[in-house]
Amino acid sequence: MRTDEFAERYLSGLELWGDDFGPAQVEEWFADEREAYADLGAASSDSEAYGYGGFNRQYGFRHLPDRRFPRALGVGSAFGGEFLPVLDRIDDITILEPSAHLRSAALRSTPVRYEDPVPSGDMPFGDRSFDLVLCFGVLHHIPNVSKVVREIGRVTAPGGWVLLCEPVVSMGDWRSADRPGLTRRERGIPRHLLERAVRDAGLSIRSSLFCAATPTSRIGRLLRCNMYANRIGAVVDRALALATAWNYRYHPTSAWQKLRPSSVFIVAQRPG
């Protein structure tokens, strides 16, 4: 494929690279990413050190109804720290996690059961199995995004909720080896394609908000604090995401075009 054709199809955001791969290509990608995140240093963390609590509350958990979620699934949730804000409303947690290193025996007093994912994206659960599904920053690491989102829809119970957050910018040209801090295969998912996949999975989008504005992390570095860990930082990020949303594009080609929100947080529900 010529470079300009690749850019027109994938860097433009019109199509998602990897979503139409065949089984052999998917398996190769899966093998590359299985421990890639752990190899970046994530294995030194644990559930209590999870740093996005304020962010997830602001964009996701506050939109949930005041009810219990007996059965919860985390897709790529590693140590499971993302469940902490609603842990007192959950009876049972299952985590679908490829890494053997990013696992914990329990979240406080709640036991956690782990399952290994497979390259095809098929999930080893029955239909309508879970009342709450979390998938934060995982889909951009896999090729067959549409298939996995369909599986999320399949295993969500009627009236169940799905919280999903993903980068919706290219994260650079992923054909290049020069992307410090990123795994070999990860690339962002264009916003319209991500929302389409959620709807095609039979889920109704209740909220879809730009988030993770690029100025937020810069402010955090200046202040030497994690802007995503608390409510104030999350509110600041929401304001910055709103202020820069007009400048959103999938693959920026100048420094100015990088001043924009980089992710979208979706709250969806399976109709009852």
PDB file of C-alpha atoms in Angstrom:
ATOM      1  CA  MET A   1       0.000   0.000   0.000  1.00  0.00           C
ATOM      2  CA  ARG A   2       1.378   3.397  -0.955  1.00  0.00           C
ATOM      3  CA  THR A   3       2.067   5.799   1.933  1.00  0.00           C
ATOM      4  CA  ASP A   4      -0.491   8.312   0.704  1.00  0.00           C
ATOM      5  CA  GLU A   5      -3.139   5.589   0.366  1.00  0.00           C
ATOM      6  CA  PHE A   6      -2.430   4.407   3.912  1.00  0.00           C
ATOM      7  CA  ALA A   7      -2.806   7.959   5.207  1.00  0.00           C
ATOM      8  CA  GLU A   8      -6.030   8.476   3.281  1.00  0.00           C
ATOM      9  CA  ARG A   9      -7.562   5.304   4.717  1.00  0.00           C
ATOM     10  CA  TYR A  10      -6.204   5.082   8.252  1.00  0.00           C
ATOM     11  CA  LEU A  11      -4.429   8.229   9.430  1.00  0.00           C
ATOM     12  CA  SER A  12      -7.403  10.201   8.152  1.00  0.00           C
ATOM     13  CA  GLY A  13      -9.608   8.342  10.636  1.00  0.00           C
ATOM     14  CA  LEU A  14     -11.936   7.024   7.939  1.00  0.00           C
ATOM     15  CA  GLU A  15     -11.045   3.417   8.735  1.00  0.00           C
ATOM     16  CA  LEU A  16      -9.555   1.665  11.755  1.00  0.00           C
ATOM     17  CA  TRP A  17      -6.266  -0.094  11.150  1.00  0.00           C
ATOM     18  CA  GLY A  18      -6.484  -3.732  12.261  1.00  0.00           C
ATOM     19  CA  ASP A  19     -10.253  -4.030  12.500  1.00  0.00           C
ATOM     20  CA  ASP A  20     -10.451  -6.126   9.336  1.00  0.00           C
ATOM     21  CA  PHE A  21      -7.355  -8.279   9.922  1.00  0.00           C
ATOM     22  CA  GLY A  22      -7.468 -12.017   9.307  1.00  0.00           C
ATOM     23  CA  PRO A  23      -6.877 -14.629  12.061  1.00  0.00           C
ATOM     24  CA  ALA A  24      -3.100 -14.898  11.533  1.00  0.00           C
ATOM     25  CA  GLN A  25      -2.624 -11.117  11.690  1.00  0.00           C
ATOM     26  CA  VAL A  26      -4.827 -10.881  14.777  1.00  0.00           C
ATOM     27  CA  GLU A  27      -2.872 -13.615  16.561  1.00  0.00           C
ATOM     28  CA  GLU A  28       0.439 -11.910  15.769  1.00  0.00           C
ATOM     29  CA  TRP A  29      -0.867  -8.593  17.132  1.00  0.00           C
ATOM     30  CA  PHE A  30      -2.269 -10.304  20.245  1.00  0.00           C
ATOM     31  CA  ALA A  31       1.100 -11.938  20.969  1.00  0.00           C
ATOM     32  CA  ASP A  32       2.892  -8.594  20.628  1.00  0.00           C
ATOM     33  CA  GLU A  33       0.549  -6.866  23.087  1.00  0.00           C
ATOM     34  CA  ARG A  34      -0.016  -9.604  25.686  1.00  0.00           C
ATOM     35  CA  GLU A  35       2.676  -8.378  28.085  1.00  0.00           C
ATOM     36  CA  ALA A  36       3.582  -5.116  26.359  1.00  0.00           C
ATOM     37  CA  TYR A  37       1.850  -2.872  28.899  1.00  0.00           C
ATOM     38  CA  ALA A  38       3.405  -4.734  31.814  1.00  0.00           C
ATOM     39  CA  ASP A  39       6.798  -4.400  30.145  1.00  0.00           C
ATOM     40  CA  LEU A  40       6.385  -0.609  30.167  1.00  0.00           C
ATOM     41  CA  GLY A  41       6.418  -0.733  33.961  1.00  0.00           C
ATOM     42  CA  ALA A  42       2.775  -1.240  34.910  1.00  0.00           C
ATOM     43  CA  ALA A  43       3.648  -4.405  36.830  1.00  0.00           C
ATOM     44  CA  SER A  44       5.102  -2.248  39.621  1.00  0.00           C
ATOM     45  CA  SER A  45       1.598  -0.952  40.458  1.00  0.00           C
ATOM     46  CA  ASP A  46      -1.379  -2.379  42.344  1.00  0.00           C
ATOM     47  CA  SER A  47      -5.088  -1.701  42.747  1.00  0.00           C
ATOM     48  CA  GLU A  48      -4.686   0.930  45.473  1.00  0.00           C
ATOM     49  CA  ALA A  49      -2.189   2.878  43.359  1.00  0.00           C
ATOM     50  CA  TYR A  50      -4.665   3.298  40.494  1.00  0.00           C
ATOM     51  CA  GLY A  51      -4.439   6.943  39.437  1.00  0.00           C
ATOM     52  CA  TYR A  52      -7.654   7.705  37.533  1.00  0.00           C
ATOM     53  CA  GLY A  53     -10.255   7.611  40.296  1.00  0.00           C
ATOM     54  CA  GLY A  54     -11.341  11.235  40.028  1.00  0.00           C
ATOM     55  CA  PHE A  55     -11.345  11.086  36.237  1.00  0.00           C
ATOM     56  CA  ASN A  56     -13.552   7.977  36.119  1.00  0.00           C
ATOM     57  CA  ARG A  57     -15.994   9.410  38.654  1.00  0.00           C
ATOM     58  CA  GLN A  58     -16.355  12.680  36.737  1.00  0.00           C
ATOM     59  CA  TYR A  59     -16.892  11.142  33.321  1.00  0.00           C
ATOM     60  CA  GLY A  60     -18.383   7.774  34.136  1.00  0.00           C
ATOM     61  CA  PHE A  61     -19.478   6.577  37.563  1.00  0.00           C
ATOM     62  CA  ARG A  62     -21.554   9.627  38.443  1.00  0.00           C
ATOM     63  CA  HIS A  63     -23.797   8.813  35.467  1.00  0.00           C
ATOM     64  CA  LEU A  64     -24.705   5.394  36.878  1.00  0.00           C
ATOM     65  CA  PRO A  65     -27.984   4.867  38.729  1.00  0.00           C
ATOM     66  CA  ASP A  66     -27.948   4.370  42.493  1.00  0.00           C
ATOM     67  CA  ARG A  67     -28.245   0.587  42.447  1.00  0.00           C
ATOM     68  CA  ARG A  68     -26.198  -2.546  42.941  1.00  0.00           C
ATOM     69  CA  PHE A  69     -24.292  -4.293  40.177  1.00  0.00           C
ATOM     70  CA  PRO A  70     -24.072  -7.902  41.408  1.00  0.00           C
ATOM     71  CA  ARG A  71     -21.918  -9.172  38.533  1.00  0.00           C
ATOM     72  CA  ALA A  72     -19.184  -6.958  37.089  1.00  0.00           C
ATOM     73  CA  LEU A  73     -16.703  -7.525  34.296  1.00  0.00           C
ATOM     74  CA  GLY A  74     -13.452  -5.678  33.708  1.00  0.00           C
ATOM     75  CA  VAL A  75     -12.022  -5.925  30.193  1.00  0.00           C
ATOM     76  CA  GLY A  76      -8.253  -5.587  30.517  1.00  0.00           C
ATOM     77  CA  SER A  77      -8.638  -4.197  34.039  1.00  0.00           C
ATOM     78  CA  ALA A  78      -5.293  -5.540  35.320  1.00  0.00           C
ATOM     79  CA  PHE A  79      -5.151  -5.171  39.140  1.00  0.00           C
ATOM     80  CA  GLY A  80      -8.753  -3.928  39.153  1.00  0.00           C
ATOM     81  CA  GLY A  81      -8.246  -0.526  40.753  1.00  0.00           C
ATOM     82  CA  GLU A  82     -10.805   1.075  38.441  1.00  0.00           C
ATOM     83  CA  PHE A  83     -13.584  -0.738  40.352  1.00  0.00           C
ATOM     84  CA  LEU A  84     -12.781   0.931  43.692  1.00  0.00           C
ATOM     85  CA  PRO A  85     -15.306   3.836  43.389  1.00  0.00           C
ATOM     86  CA  VAL A  86     -18.211   1.366  43.081  1.00  0.00           C
ATOM     87  CA  LEU A  87     -16.737  -1.616  44.879  1.00  0.00           C
ATOM     88  CA  ASP A  88     -19.313  -1.408  47.682  1.00  0.00           C
ATOM     89  CA  ARG A  89     -22.071  -1.990  45.106  1.00  0.00           C
ATOM     90  CA  ILE A  90     -20.547  -5.087  43.488  1.00  0.00           C
ATOM     91  CA  ASP A  91     -20.811  -8.697  44.657  1.00  0.00           C
ATOM     92  CA  ASP A  92     -18.662 -10.506  42.114  1.00  0.00           C
ATOM     93  CA  ILE A  93     -15.845  -9.311  39.826  1.00  0.00           C
ATOM     94  CA  THR A  94     -14.449 -11.070  36.772  1.00  0.00           C
ATOM     95  CA  ILE A  95     -11.503  -9.607  34.871  1.00  0.00           C
ATOM     96  CA  LEU A  96     -10.554 -10.569  31.337  1.00  0.00           C
ATOM     97  CA  GLU A  97      -6.806  -9.916  31.364  1.00  0.00           C
ATOM     98  CA  PRO A  98      -4.081 -11.151  28.989  1.00  0.00           C
ATOM     99  CA  SER A  99      -1.086 -10.352  31.221  1.00  0.00           C
ATOM    100  CA  ALA A 100       0.023 -12.892  33.786  1.00  0.00           C
ATOM    101  CA  HIS A 101       1.771 -10.123  35.752  1.00  0.00           C
ATOM    102  CA  LEU A 102      -1.052  -7.591  36.153  1.00  0.00           C
ATOM    103  CA  ARG A 103      -3.291  -9.546  38.507  1.00  0.00           C
ATOM    104  CA  SER A 104      -4.355  -9.432  42.155  1.00  0.00           C
ATOM    105  CA  ALA A 105      -6.066 -11.991  44.364  1.00  0.00           C
ATOM    106  CA  ALA A 106      -8.752  -9.623  45.617  1.00  0.00           C
ATOM    107  CA  LEU A 107      -9.927  -6.024  45.704  1.00  0.00           C
ATOM    108  CA  ARG A 108      -9.991  -5.258  49.401  1.00  0.00           C
ATOM    109  CA  SER A 109     -12.474  -7.891  50.612  1.00  0.00           C
ATOM    110  CA  THR A 110     -14.010  -8.632  47.198  1.00  0.00           C
ATOM    111  CA  PRO A 111     -12.549 -11.696  45.438  1.00  0.00           C
ATOM    112  CA  VAL A 112     -11.502 -11.348  41.810  1.00  0.00           C
ATOM    113  CA  ARG A 113     -11.679 -14.095  39.213  1.00  0.00           C
ATOM    114  CA  TYR A 114      -9.443 -13.827  36.146  1.00  0.00           C
ATOM    115  CA  GLU A 115     -10.021 -15.242  32.678  1.00  0.00           C
ATOM    116  CA  ASP A 116      -7.585 -15.290  29.771  1.00  0.00           C
ATOM    117  CA  PRO A 117      -8.783 -13.613  26.575  1.00  0.00           C
ATOM    118  CA  VAL A 118      -8.248 -15.205  23.166  1.00  0.00           C
ATOM    119  CA  PRO A 119      -7.078 -13.472  19.970  1.00  0.00           C
ATOM    120  CA  SER A 120     -10.424 -13.929  18.202  1.00  0.00           C
ATOM    121  CA  GLY A 121     -12.129 -11.673  20.759  1.00  0.00           C
ATOM    122  CA  ASP A 122     -14.667 -14.340  21.757  1.00  0.00           C
ATOM    123  CA  MET A 123     -15.408 -14.021  25.487  1.00  0.00           C
ATOM    124  CA  PRO A 124     -15.853 -17.162  27.607  1.00  0.00           C
ATOM    125  CA  PHE A 125     -19.128 -15.970  29.138  1.00  0.00           C
ATOM    126  CA  GLY A 126     -22.774 -16.599  28.467  1.00  0.00           C
ATOM    127  CA  ASP A 127     -25.143 -14.034  27.037  1.00  0.00           C
ATOM    128  CA  ARG A 128     -26.371 -11.335  29.452  1.00  0.00           C
ATOM    129  CA  SER A 129     -23.878 -12.324  32.163  1.00  0.00           C
ATOM    130  CA  PHE A 130     -22.891  -8.952  33.660  1.00  0.00           C
ATOM    131  CA  ASP A 131     -24.653  -5.948  35.162  1.00  0.00           C
ATOM    132  CA  LEU A 132     -21.649  -3.639  34.770  1.00  0.00           C
ATOM    133  CA  VAL A 133     -18.758  -3.753  32.291  1.00  0.00           C
ATOM    134  CA  LEU A 134     -15.683  -1.518  32.488  1.00  0.00           C
ATOM    135  CA  CYS A 135     -13.264  -1.157  29.581  1.00  0.00           C
ATOM    136  CA  PHE A 136     -10.774   1.663  30.119  1.00  0.00           C
ATOM    137  CA  GLY A 137      -7.905   2.213  27.696  1.00  0.00           C
ATOM    138  CA  VAL A 138      -7.898  -1.342  26.369  1.00  0.00           C
ATOM    139  CA  LEU A 139      -9.481  -1.428  22.910  1.00  0.00           C
ATOM    140  CA  HIS A 140      -6.764   0.661  21.292  1.00  0.00           C
ATOM    141  CA  HIS A 141      -4.305  -2.137  22.134  1.00  0.00           C
ATOM    142  CA  ILE A 142      -6.206  -4.750  20.108  1.00  0.00           C
ATOM    143  CA  PRO A 143      -6.830  -5.149  16.358  1.00  0.00           C
ATOM    144  CA  ASN A 144     -10.414  -6.458  16.174  1.00  0.00           C
ATOM    145  CA  VAL A 145     -12.115  -3.629  18.067  1.00  0.00           C
ATOM    146  CA  SER A 146     -15.577  -4.060  16.552  1.00  0.00           C
ATOM    147  CA  LYS A 147     -15.639  -7.765  17.444  1.00  0.00           C
ATOM    148  CA  VAL A 148     -14.662  -7.172  21.054  1.00  0.00           C
ATOM    149  CA  VAL A 149     -17.234  -4.387  21.468  1.00  0.00           C
ATOM    150  CA  ARG A 150     -19.913  -6.718  20.061  1.00  0.00           C
ATOM    151  CA  GLU A 151     -18.888  -9.280  22.670  1.00  0.00           C
ATOM    152  CA  ILE A 152     -19.172  -6.636  25.380  1.00  0.00           C
ATOM    153  CA  GLY A 153     -22.710  -5.936  24.210  1.00  0.00           C
ATOM    154  CA  ARG A 154     -23.532  -9.646  24.134  1.00  0.00           C
ATOM    155  CA  VAL A 155     -22.416 -10.335  27.712  1.00  0.00           C
ATOM    156  CA  THR A 156     -24.113  -7.228  29.176  1.00  0.00           C
ATOM    157  CA  ALA A 157     -27.448  -7.980  30.850  1.00  0.00           C
ATOM    158  CA  PRO A 158     -30.603  -6.089  29.852  1.00  0.00           C
ATOM    159  CA  GLY A 159     -30.556  -2.840  31.801  1.00  0.00           C
ATOM    160  CA  GLY A 160     -26.822  -3.319  32.410  1.00  0.00           C
ATOM    161  CA  TRP A 161     -24.253  -0.571  31.998  1.00  0.00           C
ATOM    162  CA  VAL A 162     -20.999  -0.254  30.060  1.00  0.00           C
ATOM    163  CA  LEU A 163     -18.329   2.351  30.790  1.00  0.00           C
ATOM    164  CA  LEU A 164     -15.720   2.692  28.097  1.00  0.00           C
ATOM    165  CA  CYS A 165     -12.854   5.164  27.654  1.00  0.00           C
ATOM    166  CA  GLU A 166     -10.414   5.208  24.742  1.00  0.00           C
ATOM    167  CA  PRO A 167      -7.980   7.549  23.012  1.00  0.00           C
ATOM    168  CA  VAL A 168      -9.585   8.892  19.837  1.00  0.00           C
ATOM    169  CA  VAL A 169      -6.414  10.334  18.304  1.00  0.00           C
ATOM    170  CA  SER A 170      -3.856   8.396  16.286  1.00  0.00           C
ATOM    171  CA  MET A 171      -1.141   8.519  18.988  1.00  0.00           C
ATOM    172  CA  GLY A 172       1.330   9.170  16.181  1.00  0.00           C
ATOM    173  CA  ASP A 173       2.073   7.100  13.110  1.00  0.00           C
ATOM    174  CA  TRP A 174       2.064   3.583  14.570  1.00  0.00           C
ATOM    175  CA  ARG A 175       4.239   2.289  11.729  1.00  0.00           C
ATOM    176  CA  SER A 176       7.121   4.162  13.349  1.00  0.00           C
ATOM    177  CA  ALA A 177       9.287   2.545  16.020  1.00  0.00           C
ATOM    178  CA  ASP A 178       9.960   5.971  17.553  1.00  0.00           C
ATOM    179  CA  ARG A 179       7.007   6.320  19.955  1.00  0.00           C
ATOM    180  CA  PRO A 180       8.435   6.453  23.496  1.00  0.00           C
ATOM    181  CA  GLY A 181       6.104   5.260  26.237  1.00  0.00           C
ATOM    182  CA  LEU A 182       3.777   3.428  23.867  1.00  0.00           C
ATOM    183  CA  THR A 183       3.533  -0.239  23.028  1.00  0.00           C
ATOM    184  CA  ARG A 184       4.329  -1.394  19.522  1.00  0.00           C
ATOM    185  CA  ARG A 185       0.765  -1.897  18.351  1.00  0.00           C
ATOM    186  CA  GLU A 186      -1.423   0.637  20.149  1.00  0.00           C
ATOM    187  CA  ARG A 187      -3.223   3.267  18.099  1.00  0.00           C
ATOM    188  CA  GLY A 188      -6.226   5.454  18.850  1.00  0.00           C
ATOM    189  CA  ILE A 189      -9.757   4.790  17.606  1.00  0.00           C
ATOM    190  CA  PRO A 190     -11.542   7.546  15.638  1.00  0.00           C
ATOM    191  CA  ARG A 191     -14.468   8.811  17.684  1.00  0.00           C
ATOM    192  CA  HIS A 192     -17.180   8.154  15.114  1.00  0.00           C
ATOM    193  CA  LEU A 193     -15.975   4.574  14.617  1.00  0.00           C
ATOM    194  CA  LEU A 194     -15.882   3.926  18.350  1.00  0.00           C
ATOM    195  CA  GLU A 195     -19.418   5.226  18.824  1.00  0.00           C
ATOM    196  CA  ARG A 196     -20.631   3.247  15.817  1.00  0.00           C
ATOM    197  CA  ALA A 197     -19.154   0.046  17.271  1.00  0.00           C
ATOM    198  CA  VAL A 198     -20.942   0.665  20.577  1.00  0.00           C
ATOM    199  CA  ARG A 199     -24.296   1.202  18.869  1.00  0.00           C
ATOM    200  CA  ASP A 200     -23.805  -1.788  16.561  1.00  0.00           C
ATOM    201  CA  ALA A 201     -23.260  -3.896  19.696  1.00  0.00           C
ATOM    202  CA  GLY A 202     -26.855  -3.186  20.743  1.00  0.00           C
ATOM    203  CA  LEU A 203     -25.934  -0.592  23.359  1.00  0.00           C
ATOM    204  CA  SER A 204     -27.566   2.790  23.805  1.00  0.00           C
ATOM    205  CA  ILE A 205     -25.118   5.652  24.407  1.00  0.00           C
ATOM    206  CA  ARG A 206     -26.231   7.755  27.391  1.00  0.00           C
ATOM    207  CA  SER A 207     -23.158   9.984  27.462  1.00  0.00           C
ATOM    208  CA  SER A 208     -20.160  10.461  25.162  1.00  0.00           C
ATOM    209  CA  LEU A 209     -17.760  13.167  26.304  1.00  0.00           C
ATOM    210  CA  PHE A 210     -14.385  14.392  25.116  1.00  0.00           C
ATOM    211  CA  CYS A 211     -11.767  14.111  27.869  1.00  0.00           C
ATOM    212  CA  ALA A 212      -8.028  13.880  28.581  1.00  0.00           C
ATOM    213  CA  ALA A 213      -7.227  17.268  27.049  1.00  0.00           C
ATOM    214  CA  THR A 214      -3.544  17.630  26.251  1.00  0.00           C
ATOM    215  CA  PRO A 215      -3.124  20.733  28.480  1.00  0.00           C
ATOM    216  CA  THR A 216      -4.285  18.725  31.517  1.00  0.00           C
ATOM    217  CA  SER A 217      -1.221  16.511  31.658  1.00  0.00           C
ATOM    218  CA  ARG A 218       1.041  19.508  31.095  1.00  0.00           C
ATOM    219  CA  ILE A 219      -0.548  21.327  34.022  1.00  0.00           C
ATOM    220  CA  GLY A 220      -0.078  18.208  36.122  1.00  0.00           C
ATOM    221  CA  ARG A 221       3.617  18.087  35.302  1.00  0.00           C
ATOM    222  CA  LEU A 222       4.014  21.764  36.225  1.00  0.00           C
ATOM    223  CA  LEU A 223       2.171  21.293  39.524  1.00  0.00           C
ATOM    224  CA  ARG A 224       3.794  17.896  40.126  1.00  0.00           C
ATOM    225  CA  CYS A 225       0.460  16.236  40.766  1.00  0.00           C
ATOM    226  CA  ASN A 226      -1.821  13.688  39.148  1.00  0.00           C
ATOM    227  CA  MET A 227      -4.698  15.693  37.695  1.00  0.00           C
ATOM    228  CA  TYR A 228      -6.719  12.531  37.109  1.00  0.00           C
ATOM    229  CA  ALA A 229      -6.701  11.256  40.673  1.00  0.00           C
ATOM    230  CA  ASN A 230      -9.132  13.738  42.211  1.00  0.00           C
ATOM    231  CA  ARG A 231     -12.353  15.579  41.424  1.00  0.00           C
ATOM    232  CA  ILE A 232     -10.786  19.022  41.016  1.00  0.00           C
ATOM    233  CA  GLY A 233      -8.317  17.798  38.421  1.00  0.00           C
ATOM    234  CA  ALA A 234     -11.088  15.983  36.571  1.00  0.00           C
ATOM    235  CA  VAL A 235     -13.270  19.103  36.521  1.00  0.00           C
ATOM    236  CA  VAL A 236     -10.334  21.119  35.157  1.00  0.00           C
ATOM    237  CA  ASP A 237      -9.844  18.502  32.465  1.00  0.00           C
ATOM    238  CA  ARG A 238     -13.514  18.673  31.512  1.00  0.00           C
ATOM    239  CA  ALA A 239     -13.278  22.435  31.090  1.00  0.00           C
ATOM    240  CA  LEU A 240     -10.126  22.120  28.978  1.00  0.00           C
ATOM    241  CA  ALA A 241     -11.667  19.362  26.848  1.00  0.00           C
ATOM    242  CA  LEU A 242     -14.678  21.585  26.144  1.00  0.00           C
ATOM    243  CA  ALA A 243     -12.468  24.568  25.329  1.00  0.00           C
ATOM    244  CA  THR A 244     -10.329  22.643  22.839  1.00  0.00           C
ATOM    245  CA  ALA A 245     -12.957  20.311  21.316  1.00  0.00           C
ATOM    246  CA  TRP A 246     -13.199  22.508  18.208  1.00  0.00           C
ATOM    247  CA  ASN A 247      -9.603  21.540  17.388  1.00  0.00           C
ATOM    248  CA  TYR A 248     -10.158  17.779  17.505  1.00  0.00           C
ATOM    249  CA  ARG A 249      -8.749  15.760  14.650  1.00  0.00           C
ATOM    250  CA  TYR A 250      -7.622  12.169  14.536  1.00  0.00           C
ATOM    251  CA  HIS A 251      -4.076  12.607  13.236  1.00  0.00           C
ATOM    252  CA  PRO A 252      -2.550  16.060  13.827  1.00  0.00           C
ATOM    253  CA  THR A 253       0.245  17.234  11.552  1.00  0.00           C
ATOM    254  CA  SER A 254       1.403  20.254  13.569  1.00  0.00           C
ATOM    255  CA  ALA A 255       2.018  21.122  17.218  1.00  0.00           C
ATOM    256  CA  TRP A 256      -1.001  23.451  17.240  1.00  0.00           C
ATOM    257  CA  GLN A 257      -3.307  20.662  16.121  1.00  0.00           C
ATOM    258  CA  LYS A 258      -2.257  18.616  19.170  1.00  0.00           C
ATOM    259  CA  LEU A 259      -3.994  21.087  21.484  1.00  0.00           C
ATOM    260  CA  ARG A 260      -7.226  19.135  21.811  1.00  0.00           C
ATOM    261  CA  PRO A 261      -8.988  16.412  23.796  1.00  0.00           C
ATOM    262  CA  SER A 262      -7.329  13.056  23.204  1.00  0.00           C
ATOM    263  CA  SER A 263      -9.958  10.614  24.474  1.00  0.00           C
ATOM    264  CA  VAL A 264     -13.687   9.972  24.710  1.00  0.00           C
ATOM    265  CA  PHE A 265     -15.507   8.521  27.703  1.00  0.00           C
ATOM    266  CA  ILE A 266     -18.709   6.648  26.827  1.00  0.00           C
ATOM    267  CA  VAL A 267     -21.462   5.596  29.212  1.00  0.00           C
ATOM    268  CA  ALA A 268     -23.810   3.123  27.540  1.00  0.00           C
ATOM    269  CA  GLN A 269     -26.659   0.845  28.550  1.00  0.00           C
ATOM    270  CA  ARG A 270     -28.153  -2.280  27.120  1.00  0.00           C
ATOM    271  CA  PRO A 271     -31.903  -1.701  26.734  1.00  0.00           C
ATOM    272  CA  GLY A 272     -33.985  -3.702  29.187  1.00  0.00           C
TER     273      GLY A 272
END
